[in-house]
Coordinates of C-alpha atoms and ligand atoms in Angstrom, one line a residue:
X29 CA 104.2 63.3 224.1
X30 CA 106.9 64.5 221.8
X31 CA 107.4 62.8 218.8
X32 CA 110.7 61.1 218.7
X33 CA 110.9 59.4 215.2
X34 CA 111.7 61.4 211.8
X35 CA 109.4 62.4 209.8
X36 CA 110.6 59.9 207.4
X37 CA 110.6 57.1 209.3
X38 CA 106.8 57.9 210.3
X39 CA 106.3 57.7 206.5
X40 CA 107.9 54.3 206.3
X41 CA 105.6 52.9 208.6
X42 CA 102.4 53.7 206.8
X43 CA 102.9 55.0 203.5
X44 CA 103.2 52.8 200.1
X45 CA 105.0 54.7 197.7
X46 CA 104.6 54.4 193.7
X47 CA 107.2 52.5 191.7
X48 CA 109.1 51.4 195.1
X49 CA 110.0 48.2 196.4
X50 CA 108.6 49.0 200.2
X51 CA 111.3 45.9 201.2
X52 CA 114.3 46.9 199.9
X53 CA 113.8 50.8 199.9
X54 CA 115.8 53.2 202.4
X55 CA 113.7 55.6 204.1
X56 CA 112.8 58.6 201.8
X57 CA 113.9 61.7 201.7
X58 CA 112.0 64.3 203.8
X59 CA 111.7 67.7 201.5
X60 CA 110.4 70.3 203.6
X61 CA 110.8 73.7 200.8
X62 CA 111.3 74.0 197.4
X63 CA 112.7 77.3 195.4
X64 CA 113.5 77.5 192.1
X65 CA 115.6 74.1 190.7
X66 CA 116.2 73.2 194.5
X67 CA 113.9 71.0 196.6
X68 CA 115.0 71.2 199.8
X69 CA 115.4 68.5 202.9
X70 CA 114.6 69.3 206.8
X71 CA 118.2 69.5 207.3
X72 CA 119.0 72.2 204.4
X73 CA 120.6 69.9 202.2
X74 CA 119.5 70.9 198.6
X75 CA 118.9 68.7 195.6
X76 CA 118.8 69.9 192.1
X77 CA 115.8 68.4 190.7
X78 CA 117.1 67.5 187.2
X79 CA 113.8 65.7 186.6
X80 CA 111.5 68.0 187.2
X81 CA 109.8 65.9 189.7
X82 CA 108.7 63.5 187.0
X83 CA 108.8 65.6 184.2
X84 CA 106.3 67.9 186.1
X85 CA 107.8 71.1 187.0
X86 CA 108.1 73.6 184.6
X87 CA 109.0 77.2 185.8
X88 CA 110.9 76.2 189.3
X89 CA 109.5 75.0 192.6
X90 CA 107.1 77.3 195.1
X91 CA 106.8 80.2 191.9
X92 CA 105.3 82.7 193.3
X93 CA 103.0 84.1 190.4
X94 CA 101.9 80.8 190.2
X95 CA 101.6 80.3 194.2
X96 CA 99.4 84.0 193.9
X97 CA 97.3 83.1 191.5
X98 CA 96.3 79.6 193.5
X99 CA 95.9 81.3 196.9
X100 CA 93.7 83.9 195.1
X101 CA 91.7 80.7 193.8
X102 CA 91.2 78.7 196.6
X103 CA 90.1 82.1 198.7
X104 CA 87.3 82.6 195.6
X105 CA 86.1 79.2 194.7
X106 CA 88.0 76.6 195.5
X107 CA 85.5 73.7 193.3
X108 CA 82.0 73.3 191.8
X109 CA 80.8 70.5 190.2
X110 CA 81.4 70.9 186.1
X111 CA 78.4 69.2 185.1
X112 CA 75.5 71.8 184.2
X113 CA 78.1 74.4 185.7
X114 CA 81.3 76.1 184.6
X115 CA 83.4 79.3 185.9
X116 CA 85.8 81.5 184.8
X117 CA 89.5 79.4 185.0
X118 CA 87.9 76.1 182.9
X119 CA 86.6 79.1 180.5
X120 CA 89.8 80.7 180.4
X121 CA 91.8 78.0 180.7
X122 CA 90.2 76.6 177.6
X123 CA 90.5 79.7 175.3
X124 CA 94.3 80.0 176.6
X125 CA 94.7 76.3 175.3
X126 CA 92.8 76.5 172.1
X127 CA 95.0 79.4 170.8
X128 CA 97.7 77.7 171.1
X129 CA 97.2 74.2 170.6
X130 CA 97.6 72.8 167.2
X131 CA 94.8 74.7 165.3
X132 CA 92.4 71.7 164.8
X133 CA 91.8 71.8 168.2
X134 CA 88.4 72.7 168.9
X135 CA 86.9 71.2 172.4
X136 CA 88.5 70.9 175.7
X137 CA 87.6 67.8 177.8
X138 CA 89.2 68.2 182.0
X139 CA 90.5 65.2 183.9
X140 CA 92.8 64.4 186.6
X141 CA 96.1 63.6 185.1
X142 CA 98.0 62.2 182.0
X143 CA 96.2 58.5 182.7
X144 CA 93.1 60.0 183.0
X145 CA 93.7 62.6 179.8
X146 CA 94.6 59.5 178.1
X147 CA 91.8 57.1 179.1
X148 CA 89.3 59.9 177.9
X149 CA 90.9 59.9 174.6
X150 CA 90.5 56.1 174.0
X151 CA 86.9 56.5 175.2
X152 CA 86.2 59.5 172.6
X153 CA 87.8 57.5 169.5
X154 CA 86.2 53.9 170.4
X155 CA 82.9 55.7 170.9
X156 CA 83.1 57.7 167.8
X157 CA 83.1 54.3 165.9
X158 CA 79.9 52.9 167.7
X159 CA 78.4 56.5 167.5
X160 CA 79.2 56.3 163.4
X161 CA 78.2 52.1 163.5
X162 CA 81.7 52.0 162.3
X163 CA 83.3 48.3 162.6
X164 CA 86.8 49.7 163.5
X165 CA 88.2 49.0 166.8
X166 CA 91.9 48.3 166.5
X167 CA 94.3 50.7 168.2
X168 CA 97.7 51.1 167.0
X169 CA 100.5 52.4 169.7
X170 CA 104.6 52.1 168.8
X171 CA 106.5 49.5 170.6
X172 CA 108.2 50.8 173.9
X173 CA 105.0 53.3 174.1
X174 CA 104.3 54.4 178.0
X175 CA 100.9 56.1 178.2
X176 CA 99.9 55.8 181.9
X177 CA 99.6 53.0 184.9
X178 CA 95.4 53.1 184.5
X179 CA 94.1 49.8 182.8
X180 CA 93.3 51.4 179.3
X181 CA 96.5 53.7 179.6
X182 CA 98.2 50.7 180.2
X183 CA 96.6 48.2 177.4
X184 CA 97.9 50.6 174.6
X185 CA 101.2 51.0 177.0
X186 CA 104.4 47.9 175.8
X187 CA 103.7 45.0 177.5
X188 CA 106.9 45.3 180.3
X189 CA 107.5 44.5 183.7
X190 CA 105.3 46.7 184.7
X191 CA 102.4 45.6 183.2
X192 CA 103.4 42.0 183.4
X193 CA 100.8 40.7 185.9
X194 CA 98.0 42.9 184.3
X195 CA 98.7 41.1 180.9
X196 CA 95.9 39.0 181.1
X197 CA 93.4 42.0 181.7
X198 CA 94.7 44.6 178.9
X199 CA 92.7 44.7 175.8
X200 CA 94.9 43.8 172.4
X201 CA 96.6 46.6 170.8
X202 CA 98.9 46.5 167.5
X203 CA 102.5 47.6 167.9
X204 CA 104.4 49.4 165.1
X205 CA 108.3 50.6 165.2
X206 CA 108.7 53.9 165.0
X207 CA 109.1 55.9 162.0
X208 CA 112.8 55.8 160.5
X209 CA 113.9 55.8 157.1
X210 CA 114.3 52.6 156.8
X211 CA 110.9 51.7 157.8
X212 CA 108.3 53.8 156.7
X213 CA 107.6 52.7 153.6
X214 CA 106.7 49.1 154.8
X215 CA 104.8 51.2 157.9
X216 CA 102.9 52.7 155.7
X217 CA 101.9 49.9 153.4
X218 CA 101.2 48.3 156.8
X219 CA 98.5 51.2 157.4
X220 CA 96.8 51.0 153.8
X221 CA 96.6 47.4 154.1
X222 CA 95.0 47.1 157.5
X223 CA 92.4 50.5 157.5
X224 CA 89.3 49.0 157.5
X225 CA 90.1 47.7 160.9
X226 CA 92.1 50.1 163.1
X227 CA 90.1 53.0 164.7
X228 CA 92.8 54.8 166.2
X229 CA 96.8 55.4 166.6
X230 CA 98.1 56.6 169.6
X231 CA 101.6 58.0 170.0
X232 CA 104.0 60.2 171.8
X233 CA 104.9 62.3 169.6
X234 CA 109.1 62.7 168.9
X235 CA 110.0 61.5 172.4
X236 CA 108.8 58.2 174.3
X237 CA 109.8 59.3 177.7
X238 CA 109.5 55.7 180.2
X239 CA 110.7 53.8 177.1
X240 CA 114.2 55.4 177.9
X241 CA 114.2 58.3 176.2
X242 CA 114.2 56.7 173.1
X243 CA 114.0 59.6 170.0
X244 CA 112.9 59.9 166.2
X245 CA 112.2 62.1 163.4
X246 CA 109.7 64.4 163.0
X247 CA 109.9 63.4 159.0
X248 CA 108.3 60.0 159.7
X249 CA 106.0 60.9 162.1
X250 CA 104.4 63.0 159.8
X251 CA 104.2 60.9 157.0
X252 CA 102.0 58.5 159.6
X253 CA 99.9 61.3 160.7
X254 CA 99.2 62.0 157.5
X255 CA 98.7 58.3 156.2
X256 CA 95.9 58.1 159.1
X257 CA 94.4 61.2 158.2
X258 CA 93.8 60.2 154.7
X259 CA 92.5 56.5 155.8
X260 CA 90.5 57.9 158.6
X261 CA 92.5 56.6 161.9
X262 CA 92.0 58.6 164.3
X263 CA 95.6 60.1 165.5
X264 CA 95.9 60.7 169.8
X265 CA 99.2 63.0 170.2
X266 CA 99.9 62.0 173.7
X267 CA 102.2 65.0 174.7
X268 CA 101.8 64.4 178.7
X269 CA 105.6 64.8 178.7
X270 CA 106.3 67.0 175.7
X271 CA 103.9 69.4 176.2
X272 CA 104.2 73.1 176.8
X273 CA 107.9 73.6 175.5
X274 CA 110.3 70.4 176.5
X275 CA 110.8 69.4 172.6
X276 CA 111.8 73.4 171.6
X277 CA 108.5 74.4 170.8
X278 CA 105.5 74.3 172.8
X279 CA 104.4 71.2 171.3
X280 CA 106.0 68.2 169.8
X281 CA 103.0 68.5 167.3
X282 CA 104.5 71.7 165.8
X283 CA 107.3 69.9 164.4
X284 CA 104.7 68.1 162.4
X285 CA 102.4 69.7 159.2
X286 CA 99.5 67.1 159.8
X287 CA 97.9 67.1 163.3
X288 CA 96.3 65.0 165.4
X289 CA 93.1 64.7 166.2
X290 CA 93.1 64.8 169.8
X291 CA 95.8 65.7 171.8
X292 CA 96.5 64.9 175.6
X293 CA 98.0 67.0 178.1
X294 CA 98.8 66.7 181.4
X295 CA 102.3 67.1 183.7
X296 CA 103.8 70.4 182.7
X297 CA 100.0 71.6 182.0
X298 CA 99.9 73.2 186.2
X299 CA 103.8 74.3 185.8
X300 CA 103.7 71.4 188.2
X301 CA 101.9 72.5 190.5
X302 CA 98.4 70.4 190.7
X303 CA 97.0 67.3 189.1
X304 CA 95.2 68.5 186.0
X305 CA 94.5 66.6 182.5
X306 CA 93.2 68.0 179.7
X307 CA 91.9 66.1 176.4
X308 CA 91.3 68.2 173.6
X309 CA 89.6 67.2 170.1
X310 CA 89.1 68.1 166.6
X311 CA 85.1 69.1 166.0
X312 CA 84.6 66.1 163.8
X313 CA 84.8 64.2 167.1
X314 CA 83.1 66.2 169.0
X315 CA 80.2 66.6 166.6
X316 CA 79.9 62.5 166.6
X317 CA 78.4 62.5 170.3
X318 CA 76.3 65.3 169.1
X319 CA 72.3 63.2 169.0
X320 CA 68.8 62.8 170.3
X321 CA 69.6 59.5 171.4
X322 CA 71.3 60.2 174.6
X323 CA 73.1 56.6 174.3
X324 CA 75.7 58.6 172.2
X325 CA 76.5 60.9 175.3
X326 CA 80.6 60.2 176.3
X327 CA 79.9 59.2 179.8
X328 CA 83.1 60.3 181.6
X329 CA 83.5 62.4 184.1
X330 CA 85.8 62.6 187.8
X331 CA 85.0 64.2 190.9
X332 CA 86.8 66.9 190.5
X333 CA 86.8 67.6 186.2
X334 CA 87.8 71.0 185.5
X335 CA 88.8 72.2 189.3
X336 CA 89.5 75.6 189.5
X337 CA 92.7 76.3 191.9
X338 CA 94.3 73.3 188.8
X339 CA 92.8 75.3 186.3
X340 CA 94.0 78.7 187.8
X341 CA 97.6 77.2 188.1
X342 CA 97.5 76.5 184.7
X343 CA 96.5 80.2 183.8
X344 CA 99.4 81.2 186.0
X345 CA 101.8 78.7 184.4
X346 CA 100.8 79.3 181.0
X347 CA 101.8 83.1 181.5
X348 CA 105.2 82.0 182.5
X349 CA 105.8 80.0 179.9
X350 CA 104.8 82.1 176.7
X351 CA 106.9 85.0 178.5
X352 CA 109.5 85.9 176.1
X353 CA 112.0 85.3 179.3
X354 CA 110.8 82.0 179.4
X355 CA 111.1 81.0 175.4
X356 CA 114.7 82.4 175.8
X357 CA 115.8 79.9 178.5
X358 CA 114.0 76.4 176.5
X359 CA 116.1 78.2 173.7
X360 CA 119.3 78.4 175.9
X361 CA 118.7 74.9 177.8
X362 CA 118.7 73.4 173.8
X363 CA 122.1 75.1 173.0
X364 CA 124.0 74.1 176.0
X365 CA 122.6 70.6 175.8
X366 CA 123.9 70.2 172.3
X367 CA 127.2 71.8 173.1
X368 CA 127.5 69.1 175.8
X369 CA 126.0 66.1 173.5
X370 CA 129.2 67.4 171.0
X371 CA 131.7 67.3 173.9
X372 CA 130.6 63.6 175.1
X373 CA 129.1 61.5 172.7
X374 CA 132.6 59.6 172.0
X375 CA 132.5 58.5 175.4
X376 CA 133.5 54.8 175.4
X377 CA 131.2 53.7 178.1
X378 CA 128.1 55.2 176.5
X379 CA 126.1 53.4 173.7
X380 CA 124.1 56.9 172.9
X381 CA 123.2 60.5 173.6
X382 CA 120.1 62.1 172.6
X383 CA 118.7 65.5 172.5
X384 CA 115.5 66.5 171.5
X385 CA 114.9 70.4 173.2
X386 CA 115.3 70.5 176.8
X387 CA 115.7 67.2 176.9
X388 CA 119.5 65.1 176.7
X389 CA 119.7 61.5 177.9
X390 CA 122.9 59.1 178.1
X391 CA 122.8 55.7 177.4
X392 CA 125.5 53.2 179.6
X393 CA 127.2 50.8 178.0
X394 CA 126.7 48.1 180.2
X395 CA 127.4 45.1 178.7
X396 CA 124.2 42.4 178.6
X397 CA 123.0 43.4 182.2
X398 CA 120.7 46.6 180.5
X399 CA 117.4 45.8 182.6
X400 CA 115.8 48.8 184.0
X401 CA 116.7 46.7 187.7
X402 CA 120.5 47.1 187.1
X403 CA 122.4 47.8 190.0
X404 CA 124.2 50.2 187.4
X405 CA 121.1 52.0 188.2
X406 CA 120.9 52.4 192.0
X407 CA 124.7 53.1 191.8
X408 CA 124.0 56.6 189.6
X409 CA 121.0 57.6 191.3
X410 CA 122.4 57.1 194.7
X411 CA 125.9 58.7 193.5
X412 CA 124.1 62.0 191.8
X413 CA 122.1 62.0 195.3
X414 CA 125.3 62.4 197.6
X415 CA 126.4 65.3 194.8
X416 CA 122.7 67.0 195.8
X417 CA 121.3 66.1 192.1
X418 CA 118.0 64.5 191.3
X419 CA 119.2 61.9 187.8
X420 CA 116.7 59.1 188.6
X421 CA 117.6 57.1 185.8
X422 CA 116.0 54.6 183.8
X423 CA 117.9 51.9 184.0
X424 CA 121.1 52.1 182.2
X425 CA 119.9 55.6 181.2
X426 CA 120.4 59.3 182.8
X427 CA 118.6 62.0 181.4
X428 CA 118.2 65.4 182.4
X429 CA 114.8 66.8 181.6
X430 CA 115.3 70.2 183.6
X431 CA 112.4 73.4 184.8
X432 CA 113.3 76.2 182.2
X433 CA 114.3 78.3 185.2
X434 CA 117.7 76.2 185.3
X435 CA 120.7 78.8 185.0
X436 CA 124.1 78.0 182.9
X437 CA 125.9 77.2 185.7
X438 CA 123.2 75.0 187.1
X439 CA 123.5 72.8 184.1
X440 CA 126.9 72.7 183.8
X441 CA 127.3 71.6 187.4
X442 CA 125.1 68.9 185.8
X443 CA 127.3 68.1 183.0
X444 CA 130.3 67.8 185.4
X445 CA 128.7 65.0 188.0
X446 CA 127.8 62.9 184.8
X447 CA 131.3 63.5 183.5
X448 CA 132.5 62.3 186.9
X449 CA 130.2 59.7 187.2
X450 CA 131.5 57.9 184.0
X451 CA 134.8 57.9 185.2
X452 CA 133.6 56.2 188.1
X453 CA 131.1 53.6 186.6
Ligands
PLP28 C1 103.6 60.4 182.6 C2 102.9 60.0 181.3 C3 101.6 59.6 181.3 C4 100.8 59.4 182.6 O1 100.5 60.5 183.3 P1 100.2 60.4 184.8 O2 99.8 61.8 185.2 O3 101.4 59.9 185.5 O4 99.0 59.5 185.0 C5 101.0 59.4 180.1 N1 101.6 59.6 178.9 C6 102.9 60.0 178.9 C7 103.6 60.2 177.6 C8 103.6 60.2 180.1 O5 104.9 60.6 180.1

C-alpha cells in the first residue's frame, strides 16, 4: 500500500515533541538534508538555522570531517561499556579537553547531555561534603538560571513556568542576582556571612541563555569565583551553551582569573552532532572519592558514558574549531554583530540589545504583555519562518546565536529580516 500521508503528518499522529503544545501546534516541519547554515525541507525550501538547532551546531550541518571521522567510528567500535574498560576516543577526547580547558581541570567524567553533565556535577559537590563529613549542603544558582529539564538540573534551575508543577519535588536552592556594580559588594558580604552553610554555586558563566539572553560582566563574576574559592564553595561553570567559542573565546571561563572547580559541557561539545556530556573537575574533588571505604565511590554512570562515535565527533569537532579558519570566523561573527548592535540599538520598539561573542539578542518592547507565551512571539517566529530563517525567540526576545561557518552575507540577510520585522511588529 502506498503511503498517502506526509511524512509530517505521520509524525503528528505519534510523536510528542519537547517544549510544544501537541493541541495547538501546526504540523512540523519535515527536514530531510542539512549543509552548511541551511537545513533543508522535502520540498527544497531552505531555512537558515540562526539557532544553531538549540545552540548545538557549531561548524555547519552534515560537516563532512566530522561525518568521516563518525562513519570511521561506528565501522571500528561503535560502544563498549566504560566501566573496567576504555578506548582510544574517551582517552583522546579527554587529553584534547584537558589542554584546553581552564588549567585546573584535571578529571573527565562522560554523560549524555547538558542535564546529565549538570546532574553529575551536583552529585560530585554534595558528595564531596559527606565524603569530607562536611555539614554544608546549600547550593547557590543566580535568579533566571536555566541548567537543564532533569529534576536536579531543574531544582538549581528559577522556579518558572516550566518548572511550575515540579515545584513541590525540587530540593531548595538560594538565588543571588547577578554580579553588577551595584551589587557586588552586598553579594559578597552575602557569601562571607552565609559560608559555613553553602556547599556549592552553580552558574552560567557571562550568558544565561533560556533566561532571555540576559548578559553581565566578567568583573563581577570573578570577584564571586574568587570569594567562593577563598570560603571554600565549590564553584560549577555550567558552559553547556558557552562552551567551545560562542562568548569569543573558547570558554566563558577565560574571561575570568579565578576558575571553577568543575566545569560542564555539553551542546557545541559534538559540533552538534551527537548527545555527549562531559563533567570535568579539579583534583581536589576527585581526590575526595578517593578511599577504602567503597561507600565514598560517586555512583553515577548511563548506558552509554563515554560512547565512542560521540566521543569521535567531538575529536572531529574540536579540530574544526581550534582551526585558525575557524577562530577567524567567531572573530568576524563578533565584529559584524557589534556593527549591527551600533546601527540598531536606538530602535524605539526595542528595550535592549546585547552581545556577548557570537551571540546578539533583541529585546521587544512590548508593553506589559512580556510573557514568554506572547503572541508577539509566534508572530516573529512564524514571520522569520516564511523569510526561510530559524529566530525561535524567547518570548519577546530574538537572538541569533549562529554555526561559525555563517558567511557576511548570511548574517546580514539576518540583520535585514529583523530590521523588517520591527517595522512590522
Ligand atoms: C541547554 C542547557 C542545559 C541542558 O542541556 P540539555 O542537553 O538540553 O539537557 C544546561 N545548561 C545550560 C546552560 C543550557 O543552555
Amino acid at each position: 500500500m502506498e503511503e498517502k500521508r506526509s511524512l509530517s503528518e505521520r509524525d503528528q499522529a505519534i510523536i510528542w515533541h519537547p517544549y510544544t503544545q501537541m493541541k495547538t501546534a501546526g504540523l512540523p516541519i519535515p527536514i530531510v538534508r542539512g549543509e552548511g547554515v541551511y537545513l533543508i525541507d522535502e520540498n527544497g525550501k531552505k531555512y537558515l538555522d540562526a539557532v544553531s538547532s538549540w545552540w548545538v551546531n557549531l561548524h555547519g550541518h552534515a560537516h563532512p570531517h566530522i561525518a568521516k571521522k563518525v562513519a570511521e567510528q561506528a565501522g571500528t567500535l561503535e560502544h563498549a561499556i566504560f566501566a573496567g574498560f576504555t578506548h582510544p576516543p574517551a582517552v583522546e577526547l579527554a587529553e584534547g579537553l584537558l589542554k584546553i580547558l581552564p588549567p585546573n581541570q584535571a578529571k573527565i567524567f562522560y554523560s549524555d547531555n547538558g542535564s546529565t553533565a549538570v546532574e553529575v556535577a551536583l552529585k560530585m559537590c554534595h558528595q564531596y561534603r559527606s565524603n569530607k563529613n562536611q555539614q554544608r549542603d546549600k547550593v547557590l544558582a543566580f535568579q533566571h538560571s536555566y541548567h537543564g529539564d532533569t529534576f536536579g538540573a531543574m531544582a538549581v534551575s528559577a522556579r518558572s513556568a516550566f518548572t511550575a508543577a515540579f515545584e513541590s519535588l525540587l530540593f531548595d536552592v538560594e538565588y543571588i542576582e547577578t554580579p553588577n556594580a551595584g551589587n557586588i559588594d552586598k553579594l559578597i558580604k552575602y557569601l562571607r556571612e552565609n559560608a559555613a552553610e553553602i556547599s556549592s554555586f552553580i552558574y552560567e558563566p557571562l550568558i544565561q541563555g533560556s533566561g532571555g539572553m540576559l548578559m553581565y560582566e566578567a568583573k563581577g563574576l570573578n570577584q564571586l569565583i574568587g570569594t567562593c574559592r577563598e570560603l571554600g564553595i565549590l564553584t560549577i561553570a555550567d558552559e553547556v551553551m558557552t562552551g567551545f567559542g560562542r562568548t569569543g573565546k573558547l570558554f566563558a571561563s577565560d574571561y575570568m582569573e579565578h576558575k571553577p572547580d568543575i566545569v560542564c559541557l555539553s551542546k557545541g561539545l559534538t559540533g552538534g552532532t551527537m548527545a555527549l556530556g562531559v563533567t570535568s573537575a579539579t583534583q581536589e574533588i576527585f581526590d575526595a572519592f578517593l578511599s577504602d571505604d567503597k561507600l565514598k565511590t560517586l555512583f553515577h554512570g548511563h548506558s552509554f558514558t563515554a560512547n565512542p562515535i560521540a566521543c569521535a565527533a567531538a575529536l572531529a569537532s574540536m579540530d574544526l574549531t581550534l582551526s585558525q579558519e575557524t577562530q577567524d570566523n567567531i572573530q568576524r561573527i563578533c565584529a559584524k554583530h557589534a556593527a549591527f548592535a551600533l546601527r540598531i540599538q536606538n530602535n524605539p520598539k526595542l528595550k535592549a540589545v546585547r552581545q556577548t561573542g557570537t551571540i546578539i539578542a533583541f529585546e521587544w518592547e512590548t508593553g506589559d504583555d512580556t510573557s514568554y507565551f506572547s503572541s508577539l512571539r509566534d508572530n516573529l517566529y512564524q514571520f522569520f519562518l516564511k523569510e526561510g530563517i530559524i529566530l525561535r525567540p524567547l518570548g519577546n526576545i530574538i537572538y541569533i546565536l549562529p554555526p561559525y561557518c555563517i558567511s557576511d552575507a548570511q548574517l546580514d540577510y539576518i540583520y535585514a529580516k529583523i530590521e523588517q520585522a520591527l517595522d512590522i511588529f
